[in-house]
PDB file of C-alpha atoms in Angstrom:
ATOM      1  CA  LYS L   1      57.272  -4.271  42.497  1.00 45.00           C
ATOM      2  CA  SER L   2      56.804  -6.447  45.210  1.00 51.00           C
ATOM      3  CA  GLU L   3      54.540  -8.960  45.340  1.00 56.00           C
ATOM      4  CA  THR L   4      51.659  -7.184  47.523  1.00 62.00           C
ATOM      5  CA  VAL L   5      50.627  -3.632  47.178  1.00 77.00           C
ATOM      6  CA  GLU L   6      51.565  -1.791  49.964  1.00 81.00           C
ATOM      7  CA  HIS L   7      48.091  -0.039  51.535  1.00 93.00           C
ATOM      8  CA  ASP L   8      49.251   2.284  54.583  1.00 94.00           C
ATOM      9  CA  GLU L   9      45.492   3.310  55.218  1.00 96.00           C
ATOM     10  CA  LEU L  10      42.693   2.300  56.313  1.00 96.00           C
TER      11      LEU L  10
ATOM     12  CA  MET C   1      51.128   9.871  59.454  1.00 92.00           C
ATOM     13  CA  ASN C   2      49.925  13.406  58.623  1.00 96.00           C
ATOM     14  CA  LEU C   3      47.411  15.169  60.580  1.00 98.00           C
ATOM     15  CA  PHE C   4      44.908  15.497  57.701  1.00 98.00           C
ATOM     16  CA  ARG C   5      44.723  11.625  58.030  1.00 98.00           C
ATOM     17  CA  LEU C   6      44.884  11.454  61.094  1.00 98.00           C
ATOM     18  CA  ALA C   7      42.028  13.543  61.677  1.00 98.00           C
ATOM     19  CA  GLY C   8      40.280  11.470  59.064  1.00 98.00           C
ATOM     20  CA  ASP C   9      40.922   8.359  60.638  1.00 98.00           C
ATOM     21  CA  MET C  10      39.568  10.161  63.921  1.00 98.00           C
ATOM     22  CA  THR C  11      36.432  11.824  62.366  1.00 98.00           C
ATOM     23  CA  HIS C  12      35.728   8.409  60.961  1.00 98.00           C
ATOM     24  CA  LEU C  13      36.199   6.577  64.234  1.00 98.00           C
ATOM     25  CA  VAL C  14      33.703   9.518  65.747  1.00 98.00           C
ATOM     26  CA  SER C  15      31.225   8.684  63.221  1.00 98.00           C
ATOM     27  CA  VAL C  16      30.772   4.547  63.602  1.00 97.00           C
ATOM     28  CA  VAL C  17      31.273   5.669  67.585  1.00 94.00           C
ATOM     29  CA  VAL C  18      28.364   8.059  67.921  1.00 94.00           C
ATOM     30  CA  LEU C  19      26.263   5.685  65.856  1.00 97.00           C
ATOM     31  CA  LEU C  20      27.280   2.760  68.068  1.00 97.00           C
ATOM     32  CA  LEU C  21      26.267   5.148  70.861  1.00 93.00           C
ATOM     33  CA  LYS C  22      22.772   6.091  69.714  1.00 94.00           C
ATOM     34  CA  ILE C  23      21.845   2.391  69.198  1.00 97.00           C
ATOM     35  CA  HIS C  24      23.342   1.603  72.595  1.00 96.00           C
ATOM     36  CA  THR C  25      21.883   4.338  74.892  1.00 96.00           C
ATOM     37  CA  ILE C  26      17.702   4.988  73.136  1.00 95.00           C
ATOM     38  CA  LYS C  27      18.205   1.630  71.644  1.00 97.00           C
ATOM     39  CA  SER C  28      16.939   2.852  69.093  1.00 95.00           C
ATOM     40  CA  CYS C  29      18.338   3.117  65.346  1.00 96.00           C
ATOM     41  CA  ALA C  30      14.966   4.836  63.848  1.00 94.00           C
ATOM     42  CA  GLY C  31      15.779   6.483  60.914  1.00 95.00           C
ATOM     43  CA  VAL C  32      19.440   4.880  60.590  1.00 97.00           C
ATOM     44  CA  SER C  33      19.824   2.414  57.045  1.00 97.00           C
ATOM     45  CA  LEU C  34      20.784  -1.307  57.794  1.00 97.00           C
ATOM     46  CA  LYS C  35      21.647  -1.956  53.728  1.00 98.00           C
ATOM     47  CA  THR C  36      23.849   1.097  54.571  1.00 98.00           C
ATOM     48  CA  GLN C  37      25.437  -0.720  58.128  1.00 98.00           C
ATOM     49  CA  GLU C  38      26.101  -3.895  55.713  1.00 98.00           C
ATOM     50  CA  LEU C  39      27.420  -2.469  52.601  1.00 98.00           C
ATOM     51  CA  TYR C  40      30.487  -0.838  55.830  1.00 98.00           C
ATOM     52  CA  ALA C  41      30.530  -4.787  57.148  1.00 98.00           C
ATOM     53  CA  LEU C  42      31.300  -5.791  53.950  1.00 98.00           C
ATOM     54  CA  VAL C  43      33.680  -2.976  53.078  1.00 98.00           C
ATOM     55  CA  PHE C  44      35.326  -3.695  56.255  1.00 98.00           C
ATOM     56  CA  ALA C  45      35.747  -7.456  56.123  1.00 98.00           C
ATOM     57  CA  ALA C  46      36.632  -7.293  52.194  1.00 98.00           C
ATOM     58  CA  ARG C  47      39.514  -4.171  53.358  1.00 98.00           C
ATOM     59  CA  TYR C  48      41.506  -5.803  56.333  1.00 97.00           C
ATOM     60  CA  LEU C  49      41.729  -9.126  54.956  1.00 96.00           C
ATOM     61  CA  ASP C  50      45.090  -7.949  55.552  1.00 93.00           C
ATOM     62  CA  LEU C  51      45.237  -7.668  59.183  1.00 94.00           C
ATOM     63  CA  PHE C  52      47.491 -10.986  60.170  1.00 90.00           C
ATOM     64  CA  VAL C  53      49.477 -10.881  57.673  1.00 90.00           C
ATOM     65  CA  HIS C  54      50.438  -7.531  56.637  1.00 89.00           C
ATOM     66  CA  PHE C  55      52.032  -5.865  59.343  1.00 93.00           C
ATOM     67  CA  VAL C  56      51.893  -2.004  59.319  1.00 94.00           C
ATOM     68  CA  SER C  57      51.846  -0.489  62.605  1.00 96.00           C
ATOM     69  CA  LEU C  58      49.728  -0.614  66.278  1.00 97.00           C
ATOM     70  CA  TYR C  59      47.457   2.002  65.227  1.00 97.00           C
ATOM     71  CA  ASN C  60      47.036   0.428  61.887  1.00 97.00           C
ATOM     72  CA  THR C  61      45.984  -2.818  62.968  1.00 97.00           C
ATOM     73  CA  VAL C  62      44.018  -1.078  66.566  1.00 98.00           C
ATOM     74  CA  MET C  63      41.311   1.507  64.143  1.00 98.00           C
ATOM     75  CA  LYS C  64      41.085  -1.815  61.900  1.00 98.00           C
ATOM     76  CA  LEU C  65      40.417  -3.723  64.630  1.00 98.00           C
ATOM     77  CA  VAL C  66      38.078  -1.230  65.921  1.00 98.00           C
ATOM     78  CA  PHE C  67      36.089  -0.250  63.033  1.00 98.00           C
ATOM     79  CA  LEU C  68      35.268  -3.951  62.000  1.00 98.00           C
ATOM     80  CA  ALA C  69      33.603  -4.535  65.583  1.00 98.00           C
ATOM     81  CA  SER C  70      32.055  -1.628  65.349  1.00 98.00           C
ATOM     82  CA  SER C  71      30.491  -1.589  61.900  1.00 97.00           C
ATOM     83  CA  PHE C  72      29.385  -5.639  62.472  1.00 98.00           C
ATOM     84  CA  THR C  73      28.216  -4.900  66.126  1.00 98.00           C
ATOM     85  CA  ILE C  74      26.484  -1.967  65.020  1.00 98.00           C
ATOM     86  CA  VAL C  75      24.703  -4.718  61.929  1.00 98.00           C
ATOM     87  CA  TRP C  76      24.481  -7.723  65.038  1.00 98.00           C
ATOM     88  CA  TYR C  77      21.879  -4.951  67.080  1.00 97.00           C
ATOM     89  CA  MET C  78      19.918  -4.234  63.460  1.00 98.00           C
ATOM     90  CA  ARG C  79      18.852  -7.663  62.879  1.00 98.00           C
ATOM     91  CA  ARG C  80      19.835  -9.592  66.492  1.00 97.00           C
ATOM     92  CA  HIS C  81      18.996  -7.057  68.964  1.00 97.00           C
ATOM     93  CA  LYS C  82      15.643  -7.730  70.703  1.00 96.00           C
ATOM     94  CA  ILE C  83      14.292  -4.015  71.417  1.00 97.00           C
ATOM     95  CA  VAL C  84      16.678  -1.931  68.735  1.00 97.00           C
ATOM     96  CA  ARG C  85      15.425  -3.772  66.012  1.00 97.00           C
ATOM     97  CA  ARG C  86      11.626  -3.185  65.873  1.00 97.00           C
ATOM     98  CA  THR C  87      12.532   0.520  65.855  1.00 96.00           C
ATOM     99  CA  TYR C  88      14.299  -0.411  61.798  1.00 96.00           C
ATOM    100  CA  ASP C  89      12.628   1.765  59.349  1.00 94.00           C
ATOM    101  CA  LYS C  90      12.188  -1.539  57.068  1.00 95.00           C
ATOM    102  CA  GLU C  91       9.438  -0.060  55.321  1.00 95.00           C
ATOM    103  CA  HIS C  92      11.814   2.955  53.947  1.00 95.00           C
ATOM    104  CA  ASP C  93      14.631   0.705  53.822  1.00 97.00           C
ATOM    105  CA  THR C  94      14.387  -0.917  50.490  1.00 95.00           C
ATOM    106  CA  PHE C  95      17.484   0.437  48.329  1.00 95.00           C
ATOM    107  CA  ARG C  96      18.358  -2.230  46.926  1.00 94.00           C
ATOM    108  CA  HIS C  97      22.170  -2.980  47.771  1.00 91.00           C
ATOM    109  CA  HIS C  98      22.743  -5.796  46.232  1.00 89.00           C
ATOM    110  CA  PHE C  99      22.794  -3.862  43.185  1.00 93.00           C
ATOM    111  CA  ILE C 100      25.627  -1.875  44.696  1.00 95.00           C
ATOM    112  CA  VAL C 101      28.070  -5.033  45.364  1.00 98.00           C
ATOM    113  CA  LEU C 102      28.054  -6.896  42.088  1.00 97.00           C
ATOM    114  CA  PRO C 103      28.540  -3.858  39.858  1.00 97.00           C
ATOM    115  CA  CYS C 104      31.045  -2.422  42.590  1.00 98.00           C
ATOM    116  CA  LEU C 105      33.176  -6.548  42.525  1.00 98.00           C
ATOM    117  CA  VAL C 106      32.863  -6.387  39.000  1.00 98.00           C
ATOM    118  CA  LEU C 107      34.797  -3.160  38.997  1.00 98.00           C
ATOM    119  CA  GLY C 108      37.348  -4.498  41.588  1.00 98.00           C
ATOM    120  CA  LEU C 109      38.137  -7.663  39.211  1.00 98.00           C
ATOM    121  CA  LEU C 110      39.024  -4.950  35.942  1.00 98.00           C
ATOM    122  CA  LEU C 111      40.576  -2.297  38.518  1.00 97.00           C
ATOM    123  CA  ASN C 112      43.331  -3.142  40.700  1.00 96.00           C
ATOM    124  CA  GLU C 113      46.676  -2.302  41.164  1.00 94.00           C
ATOM    125  CA  LYS C 114      47.674  -6.024  41.291  1.00 94.00           C
ATOM    126  CA  PHE C 115      45.420  -9.310  40.230  1.00 96.00           C
ATOM    127  CA  THR C 116      45.840 -10.310  43.443  1.00 95.00           C
ATOM    128  CA  PHE C 117      42.696 -12.190  45.488  1.00 96.00           C
ATOM    129  CA  ARG C 118      43.572  -9.534  48.286  1.00 95.00           C
ATOM    130  CA  GLU C 119      44.071  -7.441  45.653  1.00 96.00           C
ATOM    131  CA  VAL C 120      40.838  -6.831  43.745  1.00 97.00           C
ATOM    132  CA  MET C 121      39.106  -7.941  47.638  1.00 98.00           C
ATOM    133  CA  TRP C 122      40.835  -3.989  47.823  1.00 97.00           C
ATOM    134  CA  ALA C 123      40.036  -2.110  44.858  1.00 98.00           C
ATOM    135  CA  PHE C 124      36.364  -3.817  45.391  1.00 98.00           C
ATOM    136  CA  SER C 125      35.878  -2.756  49.735  1.00 98.00           C
ATOM    137  CA  ILE C 126      37.099   1.113  47.996  1.00 98.00           C
ATOM    138  CA  TYR C 127      34.572   1.339  45.174  1.00 98.00           C
ATOM    139  CA  LEU C 128      31.795  -0.313  47.613  1.00 98.00           C
ATOM    140  CA  GLU C 129      32.828   2.418  50.298  1.00 98.00           C
ATOM    141  CA  ALA C 130      32.197   4.951  47.708  1.00 98.00           C
ATOM    142  CA  VAL C 131      28.262   4.091  47.049  1.00 98.00           C
ATOM    143  CA  ALA C 132      28.064   2.566  50.338  1.00 98.00           C
ATOM    144  CA  ILE C 133      26.302   5.354  51.812  1.00 97.00           C
ATOM    145  CA  LEU C 134      23.544   5.645  49.610  1.00 97.00           C
ATOM    146  CA  PRO C 135      20.755   3.896  51.314  1.00 97.00           C
ATOM    147  CA  GLN C 136      21.468   6.282  53.907  1.00 97.00           C
ATOM    148  CA  LEU C 137      20.820   9.177  52.214  1.00 96.00           C
ATOM    149  CA  VAL C 138      17.895   7.331  50.894  1.00 96.00           C
ATOM    150  CA  LEU C 139      16.267   6.904  53.718  1.00 96.00           C
ATOM    151  CA  LEU C 140      17.621  10.253  55.247  1.00 95.00           C
ATOM    152  CA  GLN C 141      15.320  11.602  52.366  1.00 94.00           C
ATOM    153  CA  ARG C 142      11.965   9.635  53.238  1.00 93.00           C
ATOM    154  CA  THR C 143      12.358  10.416  56.928  1.00 89.00           C
ATOM    155  CA  ARG C 144      10.236  12.900  58.531  1.00 84.00           C
ATOM    156  CA  ASN C 145      12.143  14.032  61.610  1.00 84.00           C
ATOM    157  CA  ILE C 146      16.000  12.775  61.088  1.00 90.00           C
ATOM    158  CA  ASP C 147      17.719  12.743  64.577  1.00 90.00           C
ATOM    159  CA  ASN C 148      20.365  14.546  64.884  1.00 91.00           C
ATOM    160  CA  LEU C 149      22.532  12.266  65.998  1.00 92.00           C
ATOM    161  CA  THR C 150      21.948  10.681  62.857  1.00 94.00           C
ATOM    162  CA  ALA C 151      22.210  13.211  60.756  1.00 95.00           C
ATOM    163  CA  GLN C 152      26.183  14.169  62.508  1.00 95.00           C
ATOM    164  CA  TYR C 153      26.428  10.367  61.337  1.00 97.00           C
ATOM    165  CA  VAL C 154      26.409  11.058  58.773  1.00 97.00           C
ATOM    166  CA  PHE C 155      27.665  14.350  58.825  1.00 97.00           C
ATOM    167  CA  PHE C 156      30.802  13.294  60.287  1.00 97.00           C
ATOM    168  CA  LEU C 157      31.261  10.160  57.866  1.00 97.00           C
ATOM    169  CA  GLY C 158      31.024  12.973  54.996  1.00 97.00           C
ATOM    170  CA  ALA C 159      33.685  14.752  56.762  1.00 97.00           C
ATOM    171  CA  TYR C 160      36.558  11.897  57.134  1.00 97.00           C
ATOM    172  CA  ARG C 161      36.833  11.750  53.148  1.00 97.00           C
ATOM    173  CA  VAL C 162      37.377  14.599  52.522  1.00 97.00           C
ATOM    174  CA  LEU C 163      40.028  15.203  55.047  1.00 98.00           C
ATOM    175  CA  TYR C 164      41.018  12.193  53.894  1.00 98.00           C
ATOM    176  CA  ILE C 165      41.414  13.925  49.878  1.00 98.00           C
ATOM    177  CA  PHE C 166      43.598  16.625  51.878  1.00 98.00           C
ATOM    178  CA  ASN C 167      45.228  14.223  53.401  1.00 98.00           C
ATOM    179  CA  TRP C 168      46.134  12.581  49.270  1.00 97.00           C
ATOM    180  CA  ILE C 169      46.343  16.326  47.934  1.00 97.00           C
ATOM    181  CA  TYR C 170      49.684  16.580  51.052  1.00 97.00           C
ATOM    182  CA  ARG C 171      51.458  12.373  50.477  1.00 96.00           C
ATOM    183  CA  TYR C 172      51.177  13.585  46.199  1.00 96.00           C
ATOM    184  CA  PHE C 173      53.410  16.136  47.055  1.00 96.00           C
ATOM    185  CA  THR C 174      55.165  15.400  49.703  1.00 96.00           C
ATOM    186  CA  GLU C 175      56.306  11.772  48.924  1.00 95.00           C
ATOM    187  CA  PRO C 176      58.072  10.727  45.350  1.00 90.00           C
ATOM    188  CA  HIS C 177      55.298   8.373  43.609  1.00 88.00           C
ATOM    189  CA  PHE C 178      53.017   8.439  45.997  1.00 91.00           C
ATOM    190  CA  VAL C 179      49.472   7.971  43.322  1.00 92.00           C
ATOM    191  CA  HIS C 180      46.946   5.900  43.379  1.00 93.00           C
ATOM    192  CA  TRP C 181      44.449   6.184  41.523  1.00 95.00           C
ATOM    193  CA  ILE C 182      41.695   3.777  42.753  1.00 96.00           C
ATOM    194  CA  SER C 183      41.430   5.533  46.216  1.00 97.00           C
ATOM    195  CA  TRP C 184      42.140   9.151  44.628  1.00 97.00           C
ATOM    196  CA  ILE C 185      38.676   8.676  42.064  1.00 97.00           C
ATOM    197  CA  ALA C 186      36.525   6.597  44.156  1.00 97.00           C
ATOM    198  CA  GLY C 187      37.218   9.127  47.442  1.00 97.00           C
ATOM    199  CA  ILE C 188      36.540  11.790  44.898  1.00 97.00           C
ATOM    200  CA  VAL C 189      32.958  10.099  43.980  1.00 97.00           C
ATOM    201  CA  GLN C 190      32.163   8.978  47.608  1.00 97.00           C
ATOM    202  CA  THR C 191      32.939  12.932  49.396  1.00 96.00           C
ATOM    203  CA  LEU C 192      30.429  13.787  46.079  1.00 97.00           C
ATOM    204  CA  LEU C 193      27.897  11.720  46.980  1.00 96.00           C
ATOM    205  CA  TYR C 194      27.241  13.442  50.080  1.00 95.00           C
ATOM    206  CA  GLY C 195      27.841  17.320  48.373  1.00 94.00           C
ATOM    207  CA  ASP C 196      23.915  17.713  48.828  1.00 92.00           C
ATOM    208  CA  PHE C 197      23.644  16.298  52.384  1.00 95.00           C
ATOM    209  CA  PHE C 198      26.266  18.538  53.462  1.00 96.00           C
ATOM    210  CA  TYR C 199      25.208  21.707  51.756  1.00 95.00           C
ATOM    211  CA  TYR C 200      21.089  21.346  53.897  1.00 95.00           C
ATOM    212  CA  TYR C 201      22.732  19.895  56.661  1.00 94.00           C
ATOM    213  CA  ILE C 202      24.747  23.303  57.162  1.00 95.00           C
ATOM    214  CA  LEU C 203      21.976  24.983  55.435  1.00 94.00           C
ATOM    215  CA  SER C 204      20.103  23.933  58.710  1.00 93.00           C
ATOM    216  CA  TRP C 205      22.674  24.773  61.188  1.00 93.00           C
ATOM    217  CA  LYS C 206      23.115  27.818  60.440  1.00 94.00           C
ATOM    218  CA  ASN C 207      19.262  28.601  60.374  1.00 95.00           C
ATOM    219  CA  ASN C 208      18.863  26.533  63.276  1.00 93.00           C
ATOM    220  CA  VAL C 209      16.059  24.486  61.430  1.00 91.00           C
ATOM    221  CA  LYS C 210      15.287  20.998  62.232  1.00 91.00           C
ATOM    222  CA  LEU C 211      17.623  19.189  59.225  1.00 92.00           C
ATOM    223  CA  GLU C 212      15.157  17.665  55.792  1.00 89.00           C
ATOM    224  CA  LEU C 213      16.442  17.030  52.449  1.00 90.00           C
ATOM    225  CA  PRO C 214      14.321  17.410  49.661  1.00 88.00           C
ATOM    226  CA  ALA C 215      13.021  14.182  48.203  1.00 78.00           C
TER     227      ALA C 215
END
């Protein structure tokens, strides 16, 4: 799992 | 980016623009809950901490800046502007919103995608947004004549979350491993809170009568 979670939504 | 999400973001943008224009042009915030506006400013502040460290797209960055700027500007107008602040319905906007913030913070600490500061803040902002409209809905029930712009503001704010639910359904079926329980559950709760408002708003619109929310 990458260090930060990908939040691509506003 | 899918159509539902774009439409959702645009609807959200329209809601804050409608509110900002109302307050800026008629210099009045009658019927608007300062507590909801403060909660929204907190939502954006907690959610967009990655603004400068995690670039997604120009669109994403611009929209984050717009939502941050508009929500803090609205709070500034309602607290500091010498004319607008006098139109704030202080005695009716009594929802104890700090009772909302703490449980959301605790929930953010318990239920998050990763126990890091930014992720806890992100989860906190998701839970907080789900209930941020409550002070505004309570105020609307106490406000006798709800002005159209305020009602439209609440309607667009609810509509954007409905569109986001369609966006999540679309992404679930088109993107493998797209699962975000936190956003989904909070988003559904948020939309349900608008349920009766939508019902009375559409009813008033259909019968062409003034919007009245039963107390």
